[in-house]
Each structure stands twice: as structure tokens, then as C-alpha cells.
mmCIF file with all atom_site columns, C-alpha atoms in Angstrom:
data_model
loop_
_atom_site.group_PDB
_atom_site.id
_atom_site.type_symbol
_atom_site.label_atom_id
_atom_site.label_alt_id
_atom_site.label_comp_id
_atom_site.label_asym_id
_atom_site.label_entity_id
_atom_site.label_seq_id
_atom_site.pdbx_PDB_ins_code
_atom_site.Cartn_x
_atom_site.Cartn_y
_atom_site.Cartn_z
_atom_site.occupancy
_atom_site.B_iso_or_equiv
_atom_site.pdbx_formal_charge
_atom_site.auth_seq_id
_atom_site.auth_comp_id
_atom_site.auth_asym_id
_atom_site.auth_atom_id
_atom_site.pdbx_PDB_model_num
ATOM 1   C CA . UNK H 1 1   ? 20.377  -3.077  18.928  1.00 88.00 ? 198 UNK H CA 1
ATOM 2   C CA . UNK H 1 2   ? 16.938  -3.833  17.551  1.00 92.00 ? 199 UNK H CA 1
ATOM 3   C CA . UNK H 1 3   ? 13.983  -1.981  19.107  1.00 97.00 ? 200 UNK H CA 1
ATOM 4   C CA . UNK H 1 4   ? 10.232  -1.948  18.518  1.00 98.00 ? 201 UNK H CA 1
ATOM 5   C CA . UNK H 1 5   ? 8.678   1.111   16.879  1.00 98.00 ? 202 UNK H CA 1
ATOM 6   C CA . UNK H 1 6   ? 5.554   2.582   18.396  1.00 96.00 ? 203 UNK H CA 1
ATOM 7   C CA . UNK H 1 7   ? 2.536   2.946   16.104  1.00 95.00 ? 204 UNK H CA 1
ATOM 8   C CA . UNK H 1 8   ? 3.266   6.602   15.271  1.00 96.00 ? 205 UNK H CA 1
ATOM 9   C CA . UNK H 1 9   ? 6.851   5.754   14.247  1.00 97.00 ? 206 UNK H CA 1
ATOM 10  C CA . UNK H 1 10  ? 5.683   2.751   12.201  1.00 97.00 ? 207 UNK H CA 1
ATOM 11  C CA . UNK H 1 11  ? 3.092   4.928   10.418  1.00 97.00 ? 208 UNK H CA 1
ATOM 12  C CA . UNK H 1 12  ? 5.825   7.419   9.510   1.00 97.00 ? 209 UNK H CA 1
ATOM 13  C CA . UNK H 1 13  ? 7.807   4.645   7.836   1.00 97.00 ? 210 UNK H CA 1
ATOM 14  C CA . UNK H 1 14  ? 4.738   3.638   5.790   1.00 97.00 ? 211 UNK H CA 1
ATOM 15  C CA . UNK H 1 15  ? 3.876   7.275   4.965   1.00 94.00 ? 212 UNK H CA 1
ATOM 16  C CA . UNK H 1 16  ? 7.336   8.116   3.670   1.00 93.00 ? 213 UNK H CA 1
ATOM 17  C CA . UNK H 1 17  ? 7.896   4.937   1.643   1.00 92.00 ? 214 UNK H CA 1
ATOM 18  C CA . UNK H 1 18  ? 8.523   5.339   -2.088  1.00 85.00 ? 215 UNK H CA 1
ATOM 19  C CA . UNK H 1 19  ? 8.010   1.592   -2.566  1.00 90.00 ? 216 UNK H CA 1
ATOM 20  C CA . UNK H 1 20  ? 6.141   -0.782  -0.292  1.00 96.00 ? 217 UNK H CA 1
ATOM 21  C CA . UNK H 1 21  ? 5.536   -4.507  -0.595  1.00 97.00 ? 218 UNK H CA 1
ATOM 22  C CA . UNK H 1 22  ? 2.056   -6.007  -0.643  1.00 98.00 ? 219 UNK H CA 1
ATOM 23  C CA . UNK H 1 23  ? 1.759   -9.514  0.736   1.00 98.00 ? 220 UNK H CA 1
ATOM 24  C CA . UNK H 1 24  ? -1.187  -11.783 -0.031  1.00 98.00 ? 221 UNK H CA 1
ATOM 25  C CA . UNK H 1 25  ? -1.936  -15.475 -0.517  1.00 97.00 ? 222 UNK H CA 1
ATOM 26  C CA . UNK H 1 26  ? -1.989  -17.080 -3.980  1.00 95.00 ? 223 UNK H CA 1
ATOM 27  C CA . UNK H 1 27  ? -3.093  -20.719 -4.108  1.00 92.00 ? 224 UNK H CA 1
ATOM 28  C CA . UNK H 1 28  ? -2.152  -21.187 -0.455  1.00 94.00 ? 225 UNK H CA 1
ATOM 29  C CA . UNK H 1 29  ? 1.332   -19.696 -0.919  1.00 96.00 ? 226 UNK H CA 1
ATOM 30  C CA . UNK H 1 30  ? 2.688   -16.284 0.163   1.00 97.00 ? 227 UNK H CA 1
ATOM 31  C CA . UNK H 1 31  ? 3.011   -13.784 -2.693  1.00 97.00 ? 228 UNK H CA 1
ATOM 32  C CA . UNK H 1 32  ? 4.740   -10.404 -2.350  1.00 98.00 ? 229 UNK H CA 1
ATOM 33  C CA . UNK H 1 33  ? 4.868   -7.602  -4.931  1.00 96.00 ? 230 UNK H CA 1
ATOM 34  C CA . UNK H 1 34  ? 6.065   -3.980  -4.883  1.00 94.00 ? 231 UNK H CA 1
ATOM 35  C CA . UNK H 1 35  ? 3.420   -1.246  -4.912  1.00 93.00 ? 232 UNK H CA 1
ATOM 36  C CA . UNK H 1 36  ? 3.095   2.501   -4.568  1.00 90.00 ? 233 UNK H CA 1
ATOM 37  C CA . UNK H 1 37  ? 0.646   3.394   -1.816  1.00 91.00 ? 234 UNK H CA 1
ATOM 38  C CA . UNK H 1 38  ? -0.721  6.291   0.174   1.00 92.00 ? 235 UNK H CA 1
ATOM 39  C CA . UNK H 1 39  ? -1.433  5.995   3.913   1.00 95.00 ? 236 UNK H CA 1
ATOM 40  C CA . UNK H 1 40  ? -4.379  7.975   5.209   1.00 93.00 ? 237 UNK H CA 1
ATOM 41  C CA . UNK H 1 41  ? -6.022  7.383   8.591   1.00 93.00 ? 238 UNK H CA 1
ATOM 42  C CA . UNK H 1 42  ? -6.481  3.615   8.892   1.00 95.00 ? 239 UNK H CA 1
ATOM 43  C CA . UNK H 1 43  ? -6.167  2.762   5.197   1.00 97.00 ? 240 UNK H CA 1
ATOM 44  C CA . UNK H 1 44  ? -3.414  2.244   2.670   1.00 97.00 ? 241 UNK H CA 1
ATOM 45  C CA . UNK H 1 45  ? -4.586  3.150   -0.841  1.00 95.00 ? 242 UNK H CA 1
ATOM 46  C CA . UNK H 1 46  ? -3.189  1.843   -4.115  1.00 93.00 ? 243 UNK H CA 1
ATOM 47  C CA . UNK H 1 47  ? -4.127  0.800   -7.646  1.00 88.00 ? 244 UNK H CA 1
ATOM 48  C CA . UNK H 1 48  ? -3.370  -1.991  -10.070 1.00 87.00 ? 245 UNK H CA 1
ATOM 49  C CA . UNK H 1 49  ? -4.273  -3.473  -13.382 1.00 85.00 ? 246 UNK H CA 1
ATOM 50  C CA . UNK H 1 50  ? -6.067  -6.840  -13.155 1.00 88.00 ? 247 UNK H CA 1
ATOM 51  C CA . UNK H 1 51  ? -3.726  -9.717  -12.459 1.00 90.00 ? 248 UNK H CA 1
ATOM 52  C CA . UNK H 1 52  ? -2.582  -12.321 -9.989  1.00 95.00 ? 249 UNK H CA 1
ATOM 53  C CA . UNK H 1 53  ? -2.525  -10.122 -6.868  1.00 95.00 ? 250 UNK H CA 1
ATOM 54  C CA . UNK H 1 54  ? -6.002  -8.708  -7.520  1.00 96.00 ? 251 UNK H CA 1
ATOM 55  C CA . UNK H 1 55  ? -7.432  -12.190 -8.133  1.00 96.00 ? 252 UNK H CA 1
ATOM 56  C CA . UNK H 1 56  ? -5.774  -13.420 -4.947  1.00 97.00 ? 253 UNK H CA 1
ATOM 57  C CA . UNK H 1 57  ? -7.013  -10.471 -2.872  1.00 98.00 ? 254 UNK H CA 1
ATOM 58  C CA . UNK H 1 58  ? -10.561 -10.947 -4.141  1.00 97.00 ? 255 UNK H CA 1
ATOM 59  C CA . UNK H 1 59  ? -10.412 -14.588 -3.091  1.00 97.00 ? 256 UNK H CA 1
ATOM 60  C CA . UNK H 1 60  ? -8.749  -13.949 0.283   1.00 97.00 ? 257 UNK H CA 1
ATOM 61  C CA . UNK H 1 61  ? -8.863  -10.261 1.291   1.00 98.00 ? 258 UNK H CA 1
ATOM 62  C CA . UNK H 1 62  ? -6.407  -10.545 4.192   1.00 98.00 ? 259 UNK H CA 1
ATOM 63  C CA . UNK H 1 63  ? -3.190  -8.751  3.280   1.00 98.00 ? 260 UNK H CA 1
ATOM 64  C CA . UNK H 1 64  ? -0.189  -6.909  4.636   1.00 98.00 ? 261 UNK H CA 1
ATOM 65  C CA . UNK H 1 65  ? 1.938   -4.040  3.403   1.00 98.00 ? 262 UNK H CA 1
ATOM 66  C CA . UNK H 1 66  ? 5.581   -3.685  4.430   1.00 98.00 ? 263 UNK H CA 1
ATOM 67  C CA . UNK H 1 67  ? 7.951   -0.747  3.973   1.00 98.00 ? 264 UNK H CA 1
ATOM 68  C CA . UNK H 1 68  ? 11.371  0.176   5.237   1.00 97.00 ? 265 UNK H CA 1
ATOM 69  C CA . UNK H 1 69  ? 13.903  2.994   5.476   1.00 96.00 ? 266 UNK H CA 1
ATOM 70  C CA . UNK H 1 70  ? 17.443  1.724   5.082   1.00 95.00 ? 267 UNK H CA 1
ATOM 71  C CA . UNK H 1 71  ? 20.394  3.998   5.795   1.00 94.00 ? 268 UNK H CA 1
ATOM 72  C CA . UNK H 1 72  ? 22.899  1.167   6.233   1.00 95.00 ? 269 UNK H CA 1
ATOM 73  C CA . UNK H 1 73  ? 23.114  -2.486  7.275   1.00 92.00 ? 270 UNK H CA 1
ATOM 74  C CA . UNK H 1 74  ? 23.086  -1.405  10.917  1.00 93.00 ? 271 UNK H CA 1
ATOM 75  C CA . UNK H 1 75  ? 20.731  1.565   10.713  1.00 96.00 ? 272 UNK H CA 1
ATOM 76  C CA . UNK H 1 76  ? 17.198  0.944   9.398   1.00 97.00 ? 273 UNK H CA 1
ATOM 77  C CA . UNK H 1 77  ? 13.491  0.982   10.258  1.00 98.00 ? 274 UNK H CA 1
ATOM 78  C CA . UNK H 1 78  ? 10.793  -1.375  9.011   1.00 98.00 ? 275 UNK H CA 1
ATOM 79  C CA . UNK H 1 79  ? 7.006   -1.320  9.412   1.00 98.00 ? 276 UNK H CA 1
ATOM 80  C CA . UNK H 1 80  ? 4.212   -3.658  8.438   1.00 98.00 ? 277 UNK H CA 1
ATOM 81  C CA . UNK H 1 81  ? 0.456   -3.005  8.314   1.00 98.00 ? 278 UNK H CA 1
ATOM 82  C CA . UNK H 1 82  ? -2.026  -5.879  8.419   1.00 98.00 ? 279 UNK H CA 1
ATOM 83  C CA . UNK H 1 83  ? -5.561  -5.524  7.157   1.00 98.00 ? 280 UNK H CA 1
ATOM 84  C CA . UNK H 1 84  ? -8.278  -6.313  4.673   1.00 98.00 ? 281 UNK H CA 1
ATOM 85  C CA . UNK H 1 85  ? -8.437  -5.584  0.934   1.00 98.00 ? 282 UNK H CA 1
ATOM 86  C CA . UNK H 1 86  ? -11.427 -3.553  -0.274  1.00 98.00 ? 283 UNK H CA 1
ATOM 87  C CA . UNK H 1 87  ? -12.024 -2.545  -3.887  1.00 97.00 ? 284 UNK H CA 1
ATOM 88  C CA . UNK H 1 88  ? -13.131 1.033   -4.473  1.00 95.00 ? 285 UNK H CA 1
ATOM 89  C CA . UNK H 1 89  ? -15.738 1.212   -7.207  1.00 93.00 ? 286 UNK H CA 1
ATOM 90  C CA . UNK H 1 90  ? -17.329 4.667   -6.869  1.00 93.00 ? 287 UNK H CA 1
ATOM 91  C CA . UNK H 1 91  ? -15.997 6.798   -9.724  1.00 88.00 ? 288 UNK H CA 1
ATOM 92  C CA . UNK H 1 92  ? -15.468 9.996   -7.697  1.00 91.00 ? 289 UNK H CA 1
ATOM 93  C CA . UNK H 1 93  ? -13.678 8.138   -4.880  1.00 92.00 ? 290 UNK H CA 1
ATOM 94  C CA . UNK H 1 94  ? -11.457 6.307   -7.413  1.00 90.00 ? 291 UNK H CA 1
ATOM 95  C CA . UNK H 1 95  ? -10.513 9.612   -9.021  1.00 86.00 ? 292 UNK H CA 1
ATOM 96  C CA . UNK H 1 96  ? -9.716  11.220  -5.635  1.00 90.00 ? 293 UNK H CA 1
ATOM 97  C CA . UNK H 1 97  ? -7.438  8.359   -4.623  1.00 89.00 ? 294 UNK H CA 1
ATOM 98  C CA . UNK H 1 98  ? -5.613  8.273   -7.954  1.00 84.00 ? 295 UNK H CA 1
ATOM 99  C CA . UNK H 1 99  ? -5.101  12.046  -7.727  1.00 84.00 ? 296 UNK H CA 1
ATOM 100 C CA . UNK H 1 100 ? -3.567  11.654  -4.237  1.00 86.00 ? 297 UNK H CA 1
ATOM 101 C CA . UNK H 1 101 ? -1.278  8.901   -5.509  1.00 84.00 ? 298 UNK H CA 1
ATOM 102 C CA . UNK H 1 102 ? -0.135  11.105  -8.401  1.00 80.00 ? 299 UNK H CA 1
ATOM 103 C CA . UNK H 1 103 ? 0.547   13.972  -5.984  1.00 81.00 ? 300 UNK H CA 1
ATOM 104 C CA . UNK H 1 104 ? 2.717   11.692  -3.851  1.00 81.00 ? 301 UNK H CA 1
ATOM 105 C CA . UNK H 1 105 ? 4.336   9.972   -6.847  1.00 78.00 ? 302 UNK H CA 1
ATOM 106 C CA . UNK H 1 106 ? 4.531   12.609  -9.622  1.00 70.00 ? 303 UNK H CA 1
ATOM 107 C CA . UNK H 1 107 ? 6.927   10.467  -11.653 1.00 66.00 ? 304 UNK H CA 1
ATOM 108 C CA . UNK H 1 108 ? 4.490   7.613   -12.231 1.00 59.00 ? 305 UNK H CA 1
ATOM 109 C CA . UNK H 1 109 ? 4.741   6.036   -15.654 1.00 52.00 ? 306 UNK H CA 1
ATOM 110 C CA . UNK H 1 110 ? 2.824   7.592   -18.575 1.00 45.00 ? 307 UNK H CA 1
ATOM 111 C CA . UNK H 1 111 ? 0.382   4.670   -18.466 1.00 49.00 ? 308 UNK H CA 1
ATOM 112 C CA . UNK H 1 112 ? -0.421  5.363   -14.812 1.00 56.00 ? 309 UNK H CA 1
ATOM 113 C CA . UNK H 1 113 ? -0.716  9.083   -15.527 1.00 55.00 ? 310 UNK H CA 1
ATOM 114 C CA . UNK H 1 114 ? -3.210  8.346   -18.312 1.00 54.00 ? 311 UNK H CA 1
ATOM 115 C CA . UNK H 1 115 ? -5.129  6.105   -15.936 1.00 57.00 ? 312 UNK H CA 1
ATOM 116 C CA . UNK H 1 116 ? -5.394  8.939   -13.402 1.00 56.00 ? 313 UNK H CA 1
ATOM 117 C CA . UNK H 1 117 ? -6.927  11.195  -16.034 1.00 58.00 ? 314 UNK H CA 1
ATOM 118 C CA . UNK H 1 118 ? -9.608  8.604   -16.739 1.00 56.00 ? 315 UNK H CA 1
ATOM 119 C CA . UNK H 1 119 ? -10.295 7.033   -13.338 1.00 53.00 ? 316 UNK H CA 1
ATOM 120 C CA . UNK H 1 120 ? -13.433 5.449   -14.714 1.00 52.00 ? 317 UNK H CA 1
ATOM 121 C CA . UNK H 1 121 ? -11.387 3.067   -16.875 1.00 53.00 ? 318 UNK H CA 1
ATOM 122 C CA . UNK H 1 122 ? -12.848 -0.289  -15.834 1.00 55.00 ? 319 UNK H CA 1
ATOM 123 C CA . UNK H 1 123 ? -9.518  -2.128  -16.136 1.00 77.00 ? 320 UNK H CA 1
ATOM 124 C CA . UNK H 1 124 ? -7.905  -0.123  -13.341 1.00 80.00 ? 321 UNK H CA 1
ATOM 125 C CA . UNK H 1 125 ? -8.485  -1.535  -9.879  1.00 88.00 ? 322 UNK H CA 1
ATOM 126 C CA . UNK H 1 126 ? -8.387  1.075   -7.110  1.00 90.00 ? 323 UNK H CA 1
ATOM 127 C CA . UNK H 1 127 ? -8.224  -0.416  -3.649  1.00 95.00 ? 324 UNK H CA 1
ATOM 128 C CA . UNK H 1 128 ? -7.430  0.069   -0.014  1.00 97.00 ? 325 UNK H CA 1
ATOM 129 C CA . UNK H 1 129 ? -6.090  -2.130  2.719   1.00 98.00 ? 326 UNK H CA 1
ATOM 130 C CA . UNK H 1 130 ? -8.191  -1.274  5.763   1.00 98.00 ? 327 UNK H CA 1
ATOM 131 C CA . UNK H 1 131 ? -5.589  -1.517  8.536   1.00 98.00 ? 328 UNK H CA 1
ATOM 132 C CA . UNK H 1 132 ? -6.327  -3.318  11.778  1.00 97.00 ? 329 UNK H CA 1
ATOM 133 C CA . UNK H 1 133 ? -2.749  -3.577  13.103  1.00 97.00 ? 330 UNK H CA 1
ATOM 134 C CA . UNK H 1 134 ? 0.636   -1.897  12.509  1.00 98.00 ? 331 UNK H CA 1
ATOM 135 C CA . UNK H 1 135 ? 3.984   -3.011  13.884  1.00 98.00 ? 332 UNK H CA 1
ATOM 136 C CA . UNK H 1 136 ? 7.576   -1.967  13.305  1.00 98.00 ? 333 UNK H CA 1
ATOM 137 C CA . UNK H 1 137 ? 11.167  -2.482  14.318  1.00 98.00 ? 334 UNK H CA 1
ATOM 138 C CA . UNK H 1 138 ? 14.391  -0.513  13.991  1.00 97.00 ? 335 UNK H CA 1
ATOM 139 C CA . UNK H 1 139 ? 18.096  -1.146  14.196  1.00 96.00 ? 336 UNK H CA 1
ATOM 140 C CA . UNK H 1 140 ? 20.678  1.455   15.094  1.00 90.00 ? 337 UNK H CA 1
#
């Protein structure tokens, strides 16, 4: 039987996710890509190289991030956070966020690890989704 998660339960799903999915709008169409992210207070933090999702988020900053925990077809939990994209440009804040991401995801690729060492690299986009609403559901 499907049930709604309360906000605390939905946050736990987002906090524990190894992979989440970022949804945004590209040329009027939905676009979803996997990301690594870190939930803290009312923000989800992540990073990216320049590309389609960053261009889309700059044009239309409304976004969502979805994550799930799947034990089986009949036993799972899913949460989605809705909010607004904000680029983080201050060097010390960028470095802090990248350090937190590396702590949570120590097996990031060598490229991402190199990026974390030099957070001032202008190509790396560090961003947050400032959350205004979180929902979730579970089965089983």
C-alpha cells in the first residue's frame, strides 16, 4: 500500500541517496540527469561542468531533485524536493561545498577530486537548489 512520507522521512531519503536526479526545463521540455548532491538545511548542493543543464538552470532556475531507496518492487521510498537554482561564486563557499561532497562521496572520479583541490577553477559550477517544498511516498 502506498503512503505519503512526512517531511522528515522525505529528507532522510534525499540525505542518504548515492544518486539523485535533477529535473529542469530545456527549450520548454523536461530534462532529467543524475547528480551527486548533499542536503543541508533547506538546500541541496551539487556541482557540474558547464553544459546543457547549467544553461537551462540559468535560463529558468526552477528545478527539482528526486531520489529513492528501492529494496524491491513492492518495498521502496521516493522523495522529491522543489526549489530554485542558485550558483555559488564565492571561492571559500565553493571550496567548502566541494569538500562536503567529497566527504559524502569519497569515490568521486579523479577529475572531480582534482576539481575539489582547486575549487577556484572557473569551469566548475558549484550550485544549490534552495528548497521550498519536499514531498515523498513509500510502498511496502
